[in-house]
């Protein structure tokens, strides 16, 4: 879905439409129990997320991992910050295996990861990937030794590693040295430019060190996280130009609600459009009691609306105006969208290709019939003062007109029937005819 197409512009010249070709990278396989998720190497962009449970509570953490995986997270990261958390990791993995959840687990380590991975070998084995932040591993020789211990464990257990540099915990010694070098330039850079360069240098130098210590290059993923959109774009453009490691994209501390969604989308869309990025996470601050899986849905919708992947049928709906004083079309659009997402765990295996389906739920006759014809299946509801009838369009053709109080239920059944007929196996159609 990421191939460029061409269209003729007014000047008669063809211009590419769609994302740039994906950046060529090494492929990193994240493996658990025979299942594998590939990051980079031409694989589709991978969606991942992170739990916010106390890892020590193995049952609660396993339940949230399952929920995130069911929502579409292909990798799930968990915090491993204490001996108790490290000791709980094997139990979390065992619980997931009993529930039939094969999603790989990523361990998030910071200040004491070198100790936890060596003191708890069962934890090191149960995880499929380690996230290492070199800026939180001490200074000088101690930092080098701690980093080497974590890489040694990864080599022993044949695990992938994400070297994740963060501007909130950048190596102070590196930053000071690069600031001194900058001050000696005839025309010094701005401090923000030095910081961005330091992030890239830190990621690349630590990756090179990991390879020197014996970690294969196809076990390394890099990230350079910042919380400002323009900084993130600039850092990743530089990083992508200077290596062929797969890159993990994400705006750190993106924020809550619409701000977090907009900021993350603004940054990641630019990079993805340029072919940069192999796995993404949308770091949303959840509302109290909010659904953690929302960040997974946002990540999927970014990729799907850009034409990079397809996860669930997309619903096109008009924003409403003075012609649509009734909220019926809004309620129908919401119920259809929820219905489609709820069905996908079953549909994705039973009806291959259904994730590419487009559904239109329109509120009046202005754009309703046209949008409905462009969709695979669509309905054009009557607006204020219009005839109380709702024509349904399938594959561009008007097929039936719904009326009365059962429009929502009837349209949902029409969608279900359409999915079964269009995406079901031919053999099942034949059996049904018999």
Short mmCIF file of C-alpha atoms in Angstrom, two decimals:
data_model
loop_
_atom_site.label_atom_id
_atom_site.label_comp_id
_atom_site.label_asym_id
_atom_site.label_seq_id
_atom_site.Cartn_x
_atom_site.Cartn_y
_atom_site.Cartn_z
CA UNK A 1 0.00 0.00 0.00
CA UNK A 2 2.98 2.32 0.13
CA UNK A 3 3.81 2.36 -3.59
CA UNK A 4 3.70 5.73 -5.25
CA UNK A 5 1.18 6.36 -8.00
CA UNK A 6 1.30 9.14 -10.55
CA UNK A 7 -1.24 11.70 -11.68
CA UNK A 8 -1.10 14.36 -14.38
CA UNK A 9 -0.94 17.92 -13.05
CA UNK A 10 -2.20 21.00 -14.96
CA UNK A 11 1.24 21.39 -16.56
CA UNK A 12 0.85 17.92 -18.08
CA UNK A 13 3.73 16.45 -16.08
CA UNK A 14 3.27 13.37 -13.91
CA UNK A 15 3.89 13.92 -10.21
CA UNK A 16 4.06 11.13 -7.63
CA UNK A 17 1.13 10.82 -5.26
CA UNK A 18 1.64 9.12 -1.93
CA UNK A 19 4.51 8.50 0.49
CA UNK A 20 8.09 8.34 -0.73
CA UNK A 21 9.59 4.86 -1.08
CA UNK A 22 10.47 3.38 2.29
CA UNK A 23 14.01 3.93 3.51
CA UNK A 24 16.05 0.75 3.10
CA UNK A 25 17.07 -0.72 6.46
CA UNK A 26 18.27 -3.90 8.05
CA UNK A 27 15.51 -6.21 9.22
CA UNK A 28 15.23 -7.01 12.94
CA UNK A 29 13.13 -9.99 13.99
CA UNK A 30 11.42 -9.77 17.39
CA UNK A 31 10.66 -13.37 18.30
CA UNK A 32 8.63 -15.24 20.84
CA UNK A 33 7.60 -18.90 20.89
CA UNK A 34 7.97 -19.36 17.15
CA UNK A 35 6.12 -16.16 16.25
CA UNK A 36 8.08 -13.27 14.79
CA UNK A 37 7.48 -9.57 14.21
CA UNK A 38 9.89 -7.99 11.74
CA UNK A 39 10.90 -4.36 12.16
CA UNK A 40 12.55 -2.79 9.11
CA UNK A 41 13.94 -4.72 6.17
CA UNK A 42 10.95 -3.78 4.02
CA UNK A 43 8.35 -5.00 6.54
CA UNK A 44 5.21 -2.91 7.15
CA UNK A 45 5.50 -0.23 9.83
CA UNK A 46 4.92 -1.96 13.19
CA UNK A 47 2.54 -0.57 15.82
CA UNK A 48 3.59 -0.83 19.44
CA UNK A 49 2.45 0.43 22.84
CA UNK A 50 3.35 0.29 26.53
CA UNK A 51 1.52 -0.81 29.65
CA UNK A 52 0.93 1.55 32.57
CA UNK A 53 0.24 -1.13 35.17
CA UNK A 54 2.59 -1.96 38.03
CA UNK A 55 4.64 -4.77 36.48
CA UNK A 56 4.85 -6.45 39.89
CA UNK A 57 1.11 -7.19 39.48
CA UNK A 58 1.60 -9.94 36.92
CA UNK A 59 -2.11 -10.62 36.37
CA UNK A 60 -3.09 -6.98 35.83
CA UNK A 61 -0.13 -6.46 33.52
CA UNK A 62 -0.88 -9.61 31.49
CA UNK A 63 -4.51 -8.51 31.13
CA UNK A 64 -3.50 -5.08 29.84
CA UNK A 65 -0.95 -6.59 27.46
CA UNK A 66 -3.71 -8.82 26.10
CA UNK A 67 -6.04 -5.82 25.67
CA UNK A 68 -3.35 -3.86 23.83
CA UNK A 69 -2.55 -6.84 21.62
CA UNK A 70 -6.22 -7.35 20.80
CA UNK A 71 -6.47 -3.66 19.89
CA UNK A 72 -3.64 -4.20 17.38
CA UNK A 73 -0.38 -3.59 19.23
CA UNK A 74 2.18 -5.86 17.60
CA UNK A 75 4.80 -5.28 20.30
CA UNK A 76 4.06 -4.36 23.92
CA UNK A 77 6.62 -2.76 26.25
CA UNK A 78 6.53 -3.20 30.02
CA UNK A 79 8.45 -1.37 32.74
CA UNK A 80 11.20 -3.39 34.41
CA UNK A 81 12.51 -1.09 37.12
CA UNK A 82 12.86 -3.14 40.32
CA UNK A 83 13.90 -6.66 41.35
CA UNK A 84 10.24 -7.39 42.05
CA UNK A 85 9.24 -6.28 38.55
CA UNK A 86 12.01 -8.36 36.98
CA UNK A 87 10.90 -11.39 38.99
CA UNK A 88 7.31 -10.92 37.73
CA UNK A 89 8.20 -10.87 34.02
CA UNK A 90 8.33 -14.69 33.55
CA UNK A 91 4.92 -15.00 35.24
CA UNK A 92 3.50 -12.35 32.89
CA UNK A 93 4.87 -14.21 29.89
CA UNK A 94 3.50 -17.53 31.16
CA UNK A 95 0.05 -16.01 31.75
CA UNK A 96 0.03 -14.56 28.23
CA UNK A 97 1.04 -17.90 26.74
CA UNK A 98 -1.79 -19.62 28.63
CA UNK A 99 -4.23 -17.06 27.19
CA UNK A 100 -2.88 -17.67 23.69
CA UNK A 101 -1.40 -14.17 23.39
CA UNK A 102 1.87 -14.46 21.48
CA UNK A 103 2.69 -10.75 21.28
CA UNK A 104 6.40 -10.18 22.02
CA UNK A 105 7.25 -8.35 25.25
CA UNK A 106 9.79 -5.53 25.34
CA UNK A 107 11.51 -4.73 28.64
CA UNK A 108 11.99 -1.03 29.41
CA UNK A 109 15.23 -0.57 31.38
CA UNK A 110 16.95 2.52 32.73
CA UNK A 111 19.24 3.06 35.72
CA UNK A 112 19.58 -0.52 36.97
CA UNK A 113 18.93 -2.62 33.88
CA UNK A 114 22.44 -4.09 33.92
CA UNK A 115 21.81 -5.54 37.38
CA UNK A 116 18.27 -6.73 36.74
CA UNK A 117 19.12 -8.56 33.53
CA UNK A 118 22.09 -10.35 35.08
CA UNK A 119 20.42 -11.15 38.41
CA UNK A 120 17.18 -12.39 36.81
CA UNK A 121 18.09 -14.56 33.81
CA UNK A 122 14.50 -15.83 33.58
CA UNK A 123 13.40 -12.24 32.99
CA UNK A 124 16.09 -11.79 30.34
CA UNK A 125 14.85 -14.89 28.54
CA UNK A 126 11.11 -14.13 28.81
CA UNK A 127 11.53 -10.75 27.09
CA UNK A 128 11.86 -10.58 23.33
CA UNK A 129 13.61 -7.21 23.19
CA UNK A 130 15.33 -4.83 25.58
CA UNK A 131 14.98 -1.06 25.51
CA UNK A 132 18.23 0.55 26.73
CA UNK A 133 18.66 4.26 27.42
CA UNK A 134 22.42 4.94 27.44
CA UNK A 135 21.87 8.33 29.07
CA UNK A 136 20.60 6.67 32.27
CA UNK A 137 23.47 4.26 32.87
CA UNK A 138 25.90 6.38 34.85
CA UNK A 139 28.98 8.20 33.64
CA UNK A 140 32.45 7.45 32.39
CA UNK A 141 33.76 3.91 32.80
CA UNK A 142 30.77 2.91 34.90
CA UNK A 143 28.42 3.78 32.04
CA UNK A 144 30.55 1.81 29.58
CA UNK A 145 30.64 -1.22 31.87
CA UNK A 146 26.87 -1.14 32.54
CA UNK A 147 26.12 -0.83 28.85
CA UNK A 148 28.48 -3.72 28.06
CA UNK A 149 26.77 -5.94 30.63
CA UNK A 150 23.35 -5.35 29.07
CA UNK A 151 24.64 -6.01 25.57
CA UNK A 152 26.34 -9.18 26.80
CA UNK A 153 23.01 -10.45 28.19
CA UNK A 154 21.30 -9.64 24.88
CA UNK A 155 23.97 -11.65 23.04
CA UNK A 156 23.65 -14.58 25.44
CA UNK A 157 19.88 -14.78 25.00
CA UNK A 158 19.85 -13.79 21.31
CA UNK A 159 17.61 -10.77 21.93
CA UNK A 160 17.06 -7.59 19.96
CA UNK A 161 17.84 -4.23 21.53
CA UNK A 162 16.43 -0.76 21.02
CA UNK A 163 18.99 1.86 21.87
CA UNK A 164 16.66 4.68 22.83
CA UNK A 165 18.19 8.10 23.34
CA UNK A 166 16.00 10.74 25.00
CA UNK A 167 16.66 14.45 25.17
CA UNK A 168 15.53 14.47 28.80
CA UNK A 169 18.35 12.11 29.76
CA UNK A 170 21.06 12.80 27.21
CA UNK A 171 24.63 11.79 28.10
CA UNK A 172 25.91 14.87 29.98
CA UNK A 173 29.56 14.20 29.15
CA UNK A 174 28.80 13.91 25.44
CA UNK A 175 26.68 17.04 25.47
CA UNK A 176 29.36 19.04 27.33
CA UNK A 177 32.06 17.90 24.92
CA UNK A 178 29.98 18.79 21.86
CA UNK A 179 29.11 22.18 23.34
CA UNK A 180 32.82 22.87 23.85
CA UNK A 181 33.54 21.85 20.25
CA UNK A 182 30.72 24.07 19.06
CA UNK A 183 32.13 27.07 20.94
CA UNK A 184 35.37 26.68 18.99
CA UNK A 185 33.57 26.92 15.64
CA UNK A 186 34.05 30.16 13.67
CA UNK A 187 30.24 30.37 13.55
CA UNK A 188 28.80 28.35 16.45
CA UNK A 189 25.51 26.55 16.03
CA UNK A 190 22.50 27.33 18.17
CA UNK A 191 22.33 25.23 21.34
CA UNK A 192 19.22 23.41 20.06
CA UNK A 193 21.11 22.30 16.94
CA UNK A 194 23.96 20.95 19.06
CA UNK A 195 21.46 19.06 21.19
CA UNK A 196 19.87 17.47 18.13
CA UNK A 197 23.27 16.46 16.79
CA UNK A 198 24.23 15.04 20.19
CA UNK A 199 21.14 12.82 20.15
CA UNK A 200 22.11 11.37 16.78
CA UNK A 201 25.77 10.96 17.74
CA UNK A 202 24.79 9.20 20.97
CA UNK A 203 22.51 6.75 19.19
CA UNK A 204 25.03 5.94 16.46
CA UNK A 205 28.06 5.67 18.75
CA UNK A 206 26.22 3.34 21.13
CA UNK A 207 25.02 1.20 18.23
CA UNK A 208 28.59 0.94 16.97
CA UNK A 209 29.75 0.02 20.47
CA UNK A 210 27.06 -2.68 20.74
CA UNK A 211 28.29 -4.24 17.50
CA UNK A 212 31.89 -4.12 18.77
CA UNK A 213 30.69 -6.02 21.85
CA UNK A 214 29.24 -8.76 19.65
CA UNK A 215 25.59 -7.79 19.13
CA UNK A 216 24.73 -8.42 15.46
CA UNK A 217 23.70 -5.36 13.48
CA UNK A 218 20.38 -7.01 12.66
CA UNK A 219 19.49 -6.99 16.36
CA UNK A 220 19.61 -3.21 16.77
CA UNK A 221 16.83 -0.61 16.50
CA UNK A 222 17.43 3.08 17.20
CA UNK A 223 15.30 5.92 18.51
CA UNK A 224 15.94 9.58 19.40
CA UNK A 225 12.96 10.89 21.36
CA UNK A 226 12.12 14.56 21.85
CA UNK A 227 8.84 16.30 22.68
CA UNK A 228 8.79 19.11 20.08
CA UNK A 229 7.51 18.39 16.59
CA UNK A 230 10.11 20.27 14.55
CA UNK A 231 13.00 18.92 16.63
CA UNK A 232 11.76 15.36 16.14
CA UNK A 233 11.51 15.78 12.38
CA UNK A 234 14.99 17.27 12.13
CA UNK A 235 16.61 14.62 14.37
CA UNK A 236 15.12 11.68 12.49
CA UNK A 237 15.91 13.12 9.09
CA UNK A 238 19.55 13.38 10.18
CA UNK A 239 19.58 9.95 11.82
CA UNK A 240 17.98 8.29 8.79
CA UNK A 241 20.61 9.81 6.49
CA UNK A 242 23.49 8.49 8.61
CA UNK A 243 22.62 4.83 9.19
CA UNK A 244 20.61 1.87 7.95
CA UNK A 245 19.31 0.68 11.33
CA UNK A 246 15.51 0.45 11.65
CA UNK A 247 14.06 3.46 13.46
CA UNK A 248 11.41 3.63 16.17
CA UNK A 249 9.32 6.82 15.88
CA UNK A 250 7.52 8.55 18.67
CA UNK A 251 7.05 11.98 20.17
CA UNK A 252 7.94 11.59 23.83
CA UNK A 253 5.67 13.25 26.39
CA UNK A 254 3.28 14.12 23.56
CA UNK A 255 0.55 15.17 25.98
CA UNK A 256 -3.09 14.44 26.71
CA UNK A 257 -6.13 14.18 24.47
CA UNK A 258 -6.30 16.08 21.20
CA UNK A 259 -2.99 17.87 21.84
CA UNK A 260 -1.08 14.59 22.09
CA UNK A 261 -2.81 13.15 19.04
CA UNK A 262 -2.28 16.26 16.91
CA UNK A 263 1.37 16.69 17.90
CA UNK A 264 2.22 13.04 17.32
CA UNK A 265 0.40 12.98 13.99
CA UNK A 266 2.04 16.20 12.81
CA UNK A 267 5.53 14.86 13.52
CA UNK A 268 5.16 11.25 12.45
CA UNK A 269 3.18 11.99 9.29
CA UNK A 270 6.00 14.14 7.90
CA UNK A 271 8.60 11.43 8.56
CA UNK A 272 6.44 8.57 7.32
CA UNK A 273 5.66 10.54 4.16
CA UNK A 274 9.41 10.72 3.58
CA UNK A 275 9.77 6.95 3.99
CA UNK A 276 11.34 7.25 7.46
CA UNK A 277 10.20 5.02 10.32
CA UNK A 278 9.84 1.29 10.85
CA UNK A 279 7.86 1.09 14.09
CA UNK A 280 5.77 3.72 15.89
CA UNK A 281 4.27 4.40 19.28
CA UNK A 282 1.86 7.22 20.12
CA UNK A 283 2.74 8.27 23.68
CA UNK A 284 -0.59 9.66 24.87
CA UNK A 285 -1.16 10.71 28.47
CA UNK A 286 -4.32 8.77 29.34
CA UNK A 287 -7.25 10.50 30.96
CA UNK A 288 -8.05 9.18 34.46
CA UNK A 289 -9.57 5.77 33.92
CA UNK A 290 -9.09 6.14 30.16
CA UNK A 291 -8.54 3.31 27.73
CA UNK A 292 -4.84 2.63 27.19
CA UNK A 293 -5.64 1.06 23.82
CA UNK A 294 -6.50 4.50 22.44
CA UNK A 295 -2.84 5.06 21.57
CA UNK A 296 -2.90 1.86 19.50
CA UNK A 297 -5.97 3.00 17.57
CA UNK A 298 -4.40 6.41 16.87
CA UNK A 299 -1.21 4.76 15.57
CA UNK A 300 -3.24 2.49 13.30
CA UNK A 301 -5.32 5.38 12.00
CA UNK A 302 -2.22 7.43 11.17
CA UNK A 303 -0.81 4.57 9.11
CA UNK A 304 -4.12 3.73 7.47
CA UNK A 305 -5.14 7.27 6.53
CA UNK A 306 -1.70 7.71 4.95
CA UNK A 307 -2.17 4.55 2.89
CA UNK A 308 0.74 2.72 4.54
CA UNK A 309 -1.25 -0.11 6.14
CA UNK A 310 -4.83 -1.25 6.59
CA UNK A 311 -6.17 -2.46 9.94
CA UNK A 312 -9.93 -1.99 9.98
CA UNK A 313 -12.58 -0.70 7.57
CA UNK A 314 -12.59 3.10 7.50
CA UNK A 315 -15.76 5.12 7.98
CA UNK A 316 -16.22 8.38 6.06
CA UNK A 317 -18.74 10.70 7.71
CA UNK A 318 -19.62 14.35 7.13
CA UNK A 319 -19.01 16.88 9.93
CA UNK A 320 -22.60 18.07 10.01
CA UNK A 321 -24.00 21.55 9.38
CA UNK A 322 -27.25 23.48 9.49
CA UNK A 323 -28.78 20.91 7.13
CA UNK A 324 -28.29 18.13 9.69
CA UNK A 325 -29.91 19.28 12.91
CA UNK A 326 -30.63 15.66 13.82
CA UNK A 327 -27.83 13.70 15.50
CA UNK A 328 -28.98 10.46 13.90
CA UNK A 329 -26.23 10.30 11.28
CA UNK A 330 -23.60 10.97 13.97
CA UNK A 331 -24.97 8.18 16.11
CA UNK A 332 -25.10 5.82 13.13
CA UNK A 333 -21.54 6.65 12.08
CA UNK A 334 -20.31 6.01 15.62
CA UNK A 335 -22.21 2.75 15.98
CA UNK A 336 -21.02 1.48 12.58
CA UNK A 337 -17.41 2.38 13.35
CA UNK A 338 -17.63 0.59 16.72
CA UNK A 339 -19.31 -2.40 15.05
CA UNK A 340 -16.52 -2.68 12.46
CA UNK A 341 -13.74 -2.51 15.05
CA UNK A 342 -15.49 -5.04 17.30
CA UNK A 343 -15.84 -7.48 14.40
CA UNK A 344 -12.23 -7.26 13.23
CA UNK A 345 -10.76 -9.90 15.61
CA UNK A 346 -13.00 -12.43 13.82
CA UNK A 347 -13.17 -10.83 10.39
CA UNK A 348 -9.40 -10.44 9.86
CA UNK A 349 -8.95 -14.22 9.71
CA UNK A 350 -12.31 -15.12 8.19
CA UNK A 351 -12.53 -12.38 5.56
CA UNK A 352 -9.06 -11.48 4.18
CA UNK A 353 -8.96 -7.98 2.73
CA UNK A 354 -11.91 -6.64 4.73
CA UNK A 355 -9.58 -4.19 6.47
CA UNK A 356 -9.37 -2.20 3.20
CA UNK A 357 -13.14 -1.67 2.98
CA UNK A 358 -14.49 1.90 2.99
CA UNK A 359 -17.87 2.75 4.48
CA UNK A 360 -19.66 6.11 4.15
CA UNK A 361 -22.30 7.41 6.56
CA UNK A 362 -23.52 10.78 5.28
CA UNK A 363 -26.01 13.22 6.75
CA UNK A 364 -27.82 14.88 3.83
CA UNK A 365 -28.23 15.01 0.03
CA UNK A 366 -25.48 17.58 -0.67
CA UNK A 367 -22.45 15.27 -0.67
CA UNK A 368 -24.17 12.17 0.65
CA UNK A 369 -24.95 10.29 -2.58
CA UNK A 370 -21.58 11.13 -4.15
CA UNK A 371 -19.54 10.04 -1.12
CA UNK A 372 -21.65 6.92 -0.77
CA UNK A 373 -20.99 5.97 -4.40
CA UNK A 374 -17.24 6.39 -3.91
CA UNK A 375 -17.26 4.08 -0.88
CA UNK A 376 -17.55 0.30 -1.05
CA UNK A 377 -20.79 0.61 0.84
CA UNK A 378 -22.51 3.80 1.95
CA UNK A 379 -25.72 5.31 3.21
CA UNK A 380 -27.03 8.83 2.66
CA UNK A 381 -29.35 9.83 5.48
CA UNK A 382 -31.99 12.52 5.08
CA UNK A 383 -31.12 15.99 6.31
CA UNK A 384 -33.43 18.48 7.97
CA UNK A 385 -36.62 18.85 5.93
CA UNK A 386 -35.64 16.19 3.40
CA UNK A 387 -37.71 13.15 2.46
CA UNK A 388 -37.28 10.61 5.32
CA UNK A 389 -35.55 8.00 3.18
CA UNK A 390 -31.96 6.71 3.21
CA UNK A 391 -30.60 5.25 -0.03
CA UNK A 392 -27.85 2.64 0.31
CA UNK A 393 -25.08 2.35 -2.29
CA UNK A 394 -23.02 -0.79 -2.82
CA UNK A 395 -19.98 -0.70 -5.13
CA UNK A 396 -21.23 2.56 -6.62
CA UNK A 397 -24.78 1.41 -7.31
CA UNK A 398 -27.94 2.37 -5.46
CA UNK A 399 -29.42 -0.88 -4.20
CA UNK A 400 -32.11 -0.19 -1.62
CA UNK A 401 -33.74 2.70 0.25
CA UNK A 402 -34.25 2.33 4.00
CA UNK A 403 -37.06 4.00 5.92
CA UNK A 404 -38.52 4.03 9.38
CA UNK A 405 -37.06 3.41 12.85
CA UNK A 406 -34.92 0.40 11.93
CA UNK A 407 -32.50 2.10 9.51
CA UNK A 408 -29.47 1.60 11.79
CA UNK A 409 -30.08 -2.10 12.39
CA UNK A 410 -30.88 -2.75 8.73
CA UNK A 411 -27.77 -0.95 7.50
CA UNK A 412 -25.56 -2.86 9.95
CA UNK A 413 -26.99 -6.13 8.60
CA UNK A 414 -26.38 -4.96 5.02
CA UNK A 415 -22.74 -4.28 5.93
CA UNK A 416 -22.40 -7.74 7.49
CA UNK A 417 -23.90 -9.40 4.41
CA UNK A 418 -21.66 -7.37 2.09
CA UNK A 419 -18.55 -8.45 4.01
CA UNK A 420 -19.56 -12.10 3.87
CA UNK A 421 -20.24 -12.00 0.13
CA UNK A 422 -17.28 -9.89 -0.98
CA UNK A 423 -14.52 -11.14 1.31
CA UNK A 424 -15.66 -14.66 2.18
CA UNK A 425 -13.95 -17.70 0.68
CA UNK A 426 -15.47 -18.86 -2.64
CA UNK A 427 -16.00 -22.33 -1.19
CA UNK A 428 -18.24 -20.92 1.54
CA UNK A 429 -20.31 -19.17 -1.14
CA UNK A 430 -20.69 -22.43 -3.03
CA UNK A 431 -21.72 -24.26 0.12
CA UNK A 432 -24.25 -21.58 0.86
CA UNK A 433 -25.72 -21.88 -2.64
CA UNK A 434 -26.05 -25.60 -2.23
#
